[in-house]
PDB file of C-alpha atoms in Angstrom:
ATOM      1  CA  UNK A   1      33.611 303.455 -60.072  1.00 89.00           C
ATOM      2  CA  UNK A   2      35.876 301.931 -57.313  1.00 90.00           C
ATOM      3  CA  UNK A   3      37.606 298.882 -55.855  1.00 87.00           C
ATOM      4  CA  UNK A   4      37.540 297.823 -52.169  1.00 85.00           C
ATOM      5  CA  UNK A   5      39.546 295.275 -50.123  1.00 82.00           C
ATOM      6  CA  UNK A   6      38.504 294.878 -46.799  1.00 84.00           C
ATOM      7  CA  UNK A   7      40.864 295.641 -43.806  1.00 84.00           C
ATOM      8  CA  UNK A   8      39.480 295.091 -40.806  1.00 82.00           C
ATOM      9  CA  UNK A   9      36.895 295.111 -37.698  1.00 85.00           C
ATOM     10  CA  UNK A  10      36.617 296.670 -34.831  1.00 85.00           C
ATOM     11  CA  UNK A  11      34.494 297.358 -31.827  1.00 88.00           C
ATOM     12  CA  UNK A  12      34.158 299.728 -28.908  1.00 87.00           C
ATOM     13  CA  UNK A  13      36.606 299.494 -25.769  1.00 91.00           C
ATOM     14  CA  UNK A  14      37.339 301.817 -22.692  1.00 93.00           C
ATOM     15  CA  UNK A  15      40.605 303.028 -21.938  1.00 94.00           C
ATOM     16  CA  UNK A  16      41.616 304.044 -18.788  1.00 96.00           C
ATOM     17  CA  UNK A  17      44.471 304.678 -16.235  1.00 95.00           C
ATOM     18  CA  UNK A  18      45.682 301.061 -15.316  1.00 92.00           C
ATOM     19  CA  UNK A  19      44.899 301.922 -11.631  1.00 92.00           C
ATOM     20  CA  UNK A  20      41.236 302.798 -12.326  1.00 95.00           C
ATOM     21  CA  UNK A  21      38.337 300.558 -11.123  1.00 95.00           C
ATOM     22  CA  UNK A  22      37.380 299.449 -14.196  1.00 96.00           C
ATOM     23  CA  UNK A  23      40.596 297.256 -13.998  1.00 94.00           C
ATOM     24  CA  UNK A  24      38.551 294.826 -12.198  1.00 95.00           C
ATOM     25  CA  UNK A  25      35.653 294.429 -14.764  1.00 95.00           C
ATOM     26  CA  UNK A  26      35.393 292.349 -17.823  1.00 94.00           C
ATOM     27  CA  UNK A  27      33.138 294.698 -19.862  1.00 94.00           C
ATOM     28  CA  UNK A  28      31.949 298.303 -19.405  1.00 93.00           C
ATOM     29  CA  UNK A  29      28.389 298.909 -20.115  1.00 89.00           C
ATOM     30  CA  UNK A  30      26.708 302.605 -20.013  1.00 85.00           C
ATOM     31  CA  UNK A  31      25.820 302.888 -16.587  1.00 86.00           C
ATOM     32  CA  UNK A  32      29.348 301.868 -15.603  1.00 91.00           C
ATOM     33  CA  UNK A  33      30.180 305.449 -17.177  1.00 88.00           C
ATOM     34  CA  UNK A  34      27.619 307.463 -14.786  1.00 87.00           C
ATOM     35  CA  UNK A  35      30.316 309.659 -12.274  1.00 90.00           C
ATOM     36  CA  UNK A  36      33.284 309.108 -15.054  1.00 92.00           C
ATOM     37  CA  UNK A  37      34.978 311.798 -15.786  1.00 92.00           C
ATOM     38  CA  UNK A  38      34.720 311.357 -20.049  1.00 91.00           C
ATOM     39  CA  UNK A  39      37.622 312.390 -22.574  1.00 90.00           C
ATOM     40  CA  UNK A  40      35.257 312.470 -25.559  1.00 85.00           C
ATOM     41  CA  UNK A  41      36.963 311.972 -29.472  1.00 79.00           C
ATOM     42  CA  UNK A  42      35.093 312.642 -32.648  1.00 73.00           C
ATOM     43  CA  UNK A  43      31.745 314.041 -30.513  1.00 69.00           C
ATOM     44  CA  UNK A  44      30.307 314.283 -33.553  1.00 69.00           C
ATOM     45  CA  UNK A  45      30.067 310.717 -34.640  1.00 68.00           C
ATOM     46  CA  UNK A  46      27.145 308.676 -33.734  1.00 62.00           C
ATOM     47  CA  UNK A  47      28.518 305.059 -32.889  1.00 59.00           C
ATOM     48  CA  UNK A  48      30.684 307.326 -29.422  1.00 63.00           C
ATOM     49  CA  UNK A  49      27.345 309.053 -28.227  1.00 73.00           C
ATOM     50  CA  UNK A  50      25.945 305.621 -27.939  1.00 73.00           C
ATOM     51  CA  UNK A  51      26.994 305.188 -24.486  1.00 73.00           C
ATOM     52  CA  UNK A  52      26.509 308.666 -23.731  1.00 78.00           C
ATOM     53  CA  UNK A  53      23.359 309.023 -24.803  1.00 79.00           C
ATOM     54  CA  UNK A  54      22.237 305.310 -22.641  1.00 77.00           C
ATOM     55  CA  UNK A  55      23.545 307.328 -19.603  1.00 78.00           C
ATOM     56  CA  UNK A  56      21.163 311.234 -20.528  1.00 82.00           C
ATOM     57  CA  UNK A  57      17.906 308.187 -21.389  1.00 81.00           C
ATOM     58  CA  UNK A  58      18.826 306.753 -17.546  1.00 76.00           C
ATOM     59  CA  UNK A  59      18.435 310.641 -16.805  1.00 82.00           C
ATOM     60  CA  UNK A  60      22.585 310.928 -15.669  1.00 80.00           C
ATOM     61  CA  UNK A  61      24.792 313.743 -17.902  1.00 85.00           C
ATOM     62  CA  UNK A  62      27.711 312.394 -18.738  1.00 84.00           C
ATOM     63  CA  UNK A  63      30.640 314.596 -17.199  1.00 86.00           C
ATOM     64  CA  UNK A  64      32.554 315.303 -20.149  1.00 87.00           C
ATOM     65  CA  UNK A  65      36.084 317.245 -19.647  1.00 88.00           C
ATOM     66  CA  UNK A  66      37.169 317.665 -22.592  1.00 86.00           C
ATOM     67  CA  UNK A  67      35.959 316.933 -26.565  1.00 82.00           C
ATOM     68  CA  UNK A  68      38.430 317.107 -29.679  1.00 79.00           C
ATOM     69  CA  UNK A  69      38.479 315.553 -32.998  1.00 73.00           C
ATOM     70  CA  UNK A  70      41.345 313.691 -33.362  1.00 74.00           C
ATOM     71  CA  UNK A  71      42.778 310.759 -31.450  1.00 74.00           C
ATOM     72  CA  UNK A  72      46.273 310.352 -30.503  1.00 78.00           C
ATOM     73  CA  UNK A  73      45.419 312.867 -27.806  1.00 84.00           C
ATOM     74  CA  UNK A  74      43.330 310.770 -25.509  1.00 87.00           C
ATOM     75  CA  UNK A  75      45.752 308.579 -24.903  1.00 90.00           C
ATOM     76  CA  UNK A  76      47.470 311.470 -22.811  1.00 89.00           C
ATOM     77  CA  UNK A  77      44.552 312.664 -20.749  1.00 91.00           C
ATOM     78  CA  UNK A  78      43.731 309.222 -19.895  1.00 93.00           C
ATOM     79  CA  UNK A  79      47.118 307.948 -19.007  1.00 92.00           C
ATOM     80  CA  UNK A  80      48.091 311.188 -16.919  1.00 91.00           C
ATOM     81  CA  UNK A  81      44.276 310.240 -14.807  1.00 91.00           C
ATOM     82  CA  UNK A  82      42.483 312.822 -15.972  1.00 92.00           C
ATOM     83  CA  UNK A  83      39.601 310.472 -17.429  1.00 93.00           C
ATOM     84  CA  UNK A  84      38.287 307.754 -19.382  1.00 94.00           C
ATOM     85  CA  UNK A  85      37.715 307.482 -22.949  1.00 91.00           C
ATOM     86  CA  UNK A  86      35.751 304.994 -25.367  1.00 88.00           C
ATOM     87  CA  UNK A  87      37.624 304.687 -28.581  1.00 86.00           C
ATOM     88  CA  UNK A  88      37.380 301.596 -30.946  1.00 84.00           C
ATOM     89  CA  UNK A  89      39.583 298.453 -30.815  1.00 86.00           C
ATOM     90  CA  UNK A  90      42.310 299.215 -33.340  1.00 83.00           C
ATOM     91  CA  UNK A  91      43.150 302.789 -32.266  1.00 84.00           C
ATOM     92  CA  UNK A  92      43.199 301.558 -28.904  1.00 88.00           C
ATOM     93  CA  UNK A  93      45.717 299.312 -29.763  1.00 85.00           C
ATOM     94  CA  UNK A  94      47.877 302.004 -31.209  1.00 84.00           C
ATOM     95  CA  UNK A  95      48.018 303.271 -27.468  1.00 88.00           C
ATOM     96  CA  UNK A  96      49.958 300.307 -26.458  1.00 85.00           C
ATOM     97  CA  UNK A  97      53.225 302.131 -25.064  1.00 87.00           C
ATOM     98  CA  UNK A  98      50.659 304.110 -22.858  1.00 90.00           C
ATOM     99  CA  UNK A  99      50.117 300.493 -21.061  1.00 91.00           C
ATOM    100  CA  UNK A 100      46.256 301.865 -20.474  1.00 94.00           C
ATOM    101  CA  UNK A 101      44.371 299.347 -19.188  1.00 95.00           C
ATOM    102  CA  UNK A 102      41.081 298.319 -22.127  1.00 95.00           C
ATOM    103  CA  UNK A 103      38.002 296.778 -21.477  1.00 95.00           C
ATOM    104  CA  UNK A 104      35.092 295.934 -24.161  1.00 94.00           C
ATOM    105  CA  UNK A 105      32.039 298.395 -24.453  1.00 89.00           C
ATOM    106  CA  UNK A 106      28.479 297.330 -24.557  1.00 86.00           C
ATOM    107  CA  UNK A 107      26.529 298.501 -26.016  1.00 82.00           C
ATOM    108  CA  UNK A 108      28.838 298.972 -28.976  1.00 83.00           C
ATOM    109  CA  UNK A 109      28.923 300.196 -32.686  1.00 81.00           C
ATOM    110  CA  UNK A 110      30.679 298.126 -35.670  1.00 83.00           C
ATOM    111  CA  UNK A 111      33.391 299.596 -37.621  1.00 83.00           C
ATOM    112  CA  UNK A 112      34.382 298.158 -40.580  1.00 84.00           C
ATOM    113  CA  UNK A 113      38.071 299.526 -42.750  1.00 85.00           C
ATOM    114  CA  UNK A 114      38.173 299.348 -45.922  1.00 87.00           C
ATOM    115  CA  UNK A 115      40.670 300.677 -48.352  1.00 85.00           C
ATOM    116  CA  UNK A 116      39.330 302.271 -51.459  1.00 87.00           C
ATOM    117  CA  UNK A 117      40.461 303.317 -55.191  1.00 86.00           C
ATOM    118  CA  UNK A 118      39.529 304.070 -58.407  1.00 89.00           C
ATOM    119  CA  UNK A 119      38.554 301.162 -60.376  1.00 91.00           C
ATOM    120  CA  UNK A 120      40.865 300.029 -62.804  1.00 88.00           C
ATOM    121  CA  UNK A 121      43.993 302.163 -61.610  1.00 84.00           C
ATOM    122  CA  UNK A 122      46.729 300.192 -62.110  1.00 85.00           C
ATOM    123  CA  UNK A 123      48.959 300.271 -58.616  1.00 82.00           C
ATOM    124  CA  UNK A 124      53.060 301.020 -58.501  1.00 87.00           C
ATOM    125  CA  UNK A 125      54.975 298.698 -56.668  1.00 89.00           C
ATOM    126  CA  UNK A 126      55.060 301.014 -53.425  1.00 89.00           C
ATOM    127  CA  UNK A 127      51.235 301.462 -53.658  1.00 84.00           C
ATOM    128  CA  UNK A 128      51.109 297.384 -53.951  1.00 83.00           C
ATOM    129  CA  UNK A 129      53.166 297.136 -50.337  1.00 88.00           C
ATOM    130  CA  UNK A 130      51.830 299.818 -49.005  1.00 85.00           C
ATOM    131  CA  UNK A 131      48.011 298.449 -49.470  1.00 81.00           C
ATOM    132  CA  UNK A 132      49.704 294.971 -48.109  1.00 83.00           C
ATOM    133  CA  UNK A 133      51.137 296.416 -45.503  1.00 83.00           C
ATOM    134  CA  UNK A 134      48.469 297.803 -43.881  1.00 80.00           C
ATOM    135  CA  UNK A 135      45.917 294.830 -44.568  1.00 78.00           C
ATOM    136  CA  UNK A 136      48.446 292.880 -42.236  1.00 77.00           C
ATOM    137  CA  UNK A 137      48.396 295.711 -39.976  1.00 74.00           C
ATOM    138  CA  UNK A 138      44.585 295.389 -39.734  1.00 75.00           C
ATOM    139  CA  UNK A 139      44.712 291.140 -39.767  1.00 71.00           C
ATOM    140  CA  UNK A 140      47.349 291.635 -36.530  1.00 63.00           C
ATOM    141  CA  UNK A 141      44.344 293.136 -34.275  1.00 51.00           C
ATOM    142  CA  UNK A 142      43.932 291.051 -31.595  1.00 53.00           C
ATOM    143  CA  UNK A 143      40.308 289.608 -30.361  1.00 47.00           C
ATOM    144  CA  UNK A 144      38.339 291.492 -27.325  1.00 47.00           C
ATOM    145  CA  UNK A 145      39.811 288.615 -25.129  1.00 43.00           C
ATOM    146  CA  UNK A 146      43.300 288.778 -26.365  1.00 45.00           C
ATOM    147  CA  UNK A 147      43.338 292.386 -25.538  1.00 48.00           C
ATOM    148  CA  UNK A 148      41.818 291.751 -22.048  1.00 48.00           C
ATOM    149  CA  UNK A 149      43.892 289.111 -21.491  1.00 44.00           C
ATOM    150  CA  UNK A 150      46.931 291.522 -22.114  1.00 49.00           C
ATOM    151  CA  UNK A 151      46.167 294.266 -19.975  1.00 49.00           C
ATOM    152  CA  UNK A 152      45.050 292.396 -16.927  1.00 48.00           C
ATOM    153  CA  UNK A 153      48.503 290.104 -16.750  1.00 47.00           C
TER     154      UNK A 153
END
């Protein structure tokens, strides 16, 4: 019933003040979070309580100040110090102009893109450069070491 093209991968990463400790770290695993104060996006889904829930099985609650479902807003807390907040790889990278410093997550979850529509729908010319525009938006993600490479220079 529908057609698929692929857009991209992406993994977990921290974001945090470019001042904050994990500045000096190469990777951020769960018990790296225990004392963080935690901006929290999309609660609900599974693959962002992973860390969270690594840090209540090590028997430490994860101080969480504030929880909301849609990003864009982290960015804000984070950059004005108020916390630290685990996002995935390509919305972090929308945060660029915040100049947050990003670190890789492990454990992390997998997220695959994918753009989807009805099979045999024939596409108009903007719907053609639209779907190309954002599958080179997606290709244009940099690697985990690109992006750590770019906010520790």
């Amino acid at each position: 019933m529908f057609e698929w093209a692929p857009l991209g991968s992406a993994r977990n990463v921290c974001i945090f003040h470019p001042d904050h400790r994990f500045s000096k770290q190469t990777c951020i695993e769960a018990q790296d979070l225990a004392g963080e104060t935690i901006v929290d996006i999309d609660p609900q889904f599974a693959a962002h309580q992973m860390n969270f829930n690594a840090l209540r099985f090590a028997g430490v609650e994860p101080d969480i100040l504030v929880e909301f479902d849609c990003n864009g807003h982290e960015a804000g807390y984070v950059s004005a110090g108020l916390g630290i907040s685990i996002t995935n790889e390509i919305i972090a990278r929308e945060y660029a102009a915040f100049q947050l410093g990003v670190r890789p997550v492990e454990p992390s979850a997998l997220y695959h893109y994918v753009a989807i529509w009805q099979r045999g729908r024939t596409f108009s010319n903007a719907l053609n450069v639209s779907l190309e525009a954002i599958i080179t938006a997606f290709s244009k993600t940099p690697t985990r070491e690109q992006q750590f490479l770019q906010t520790s220079s």
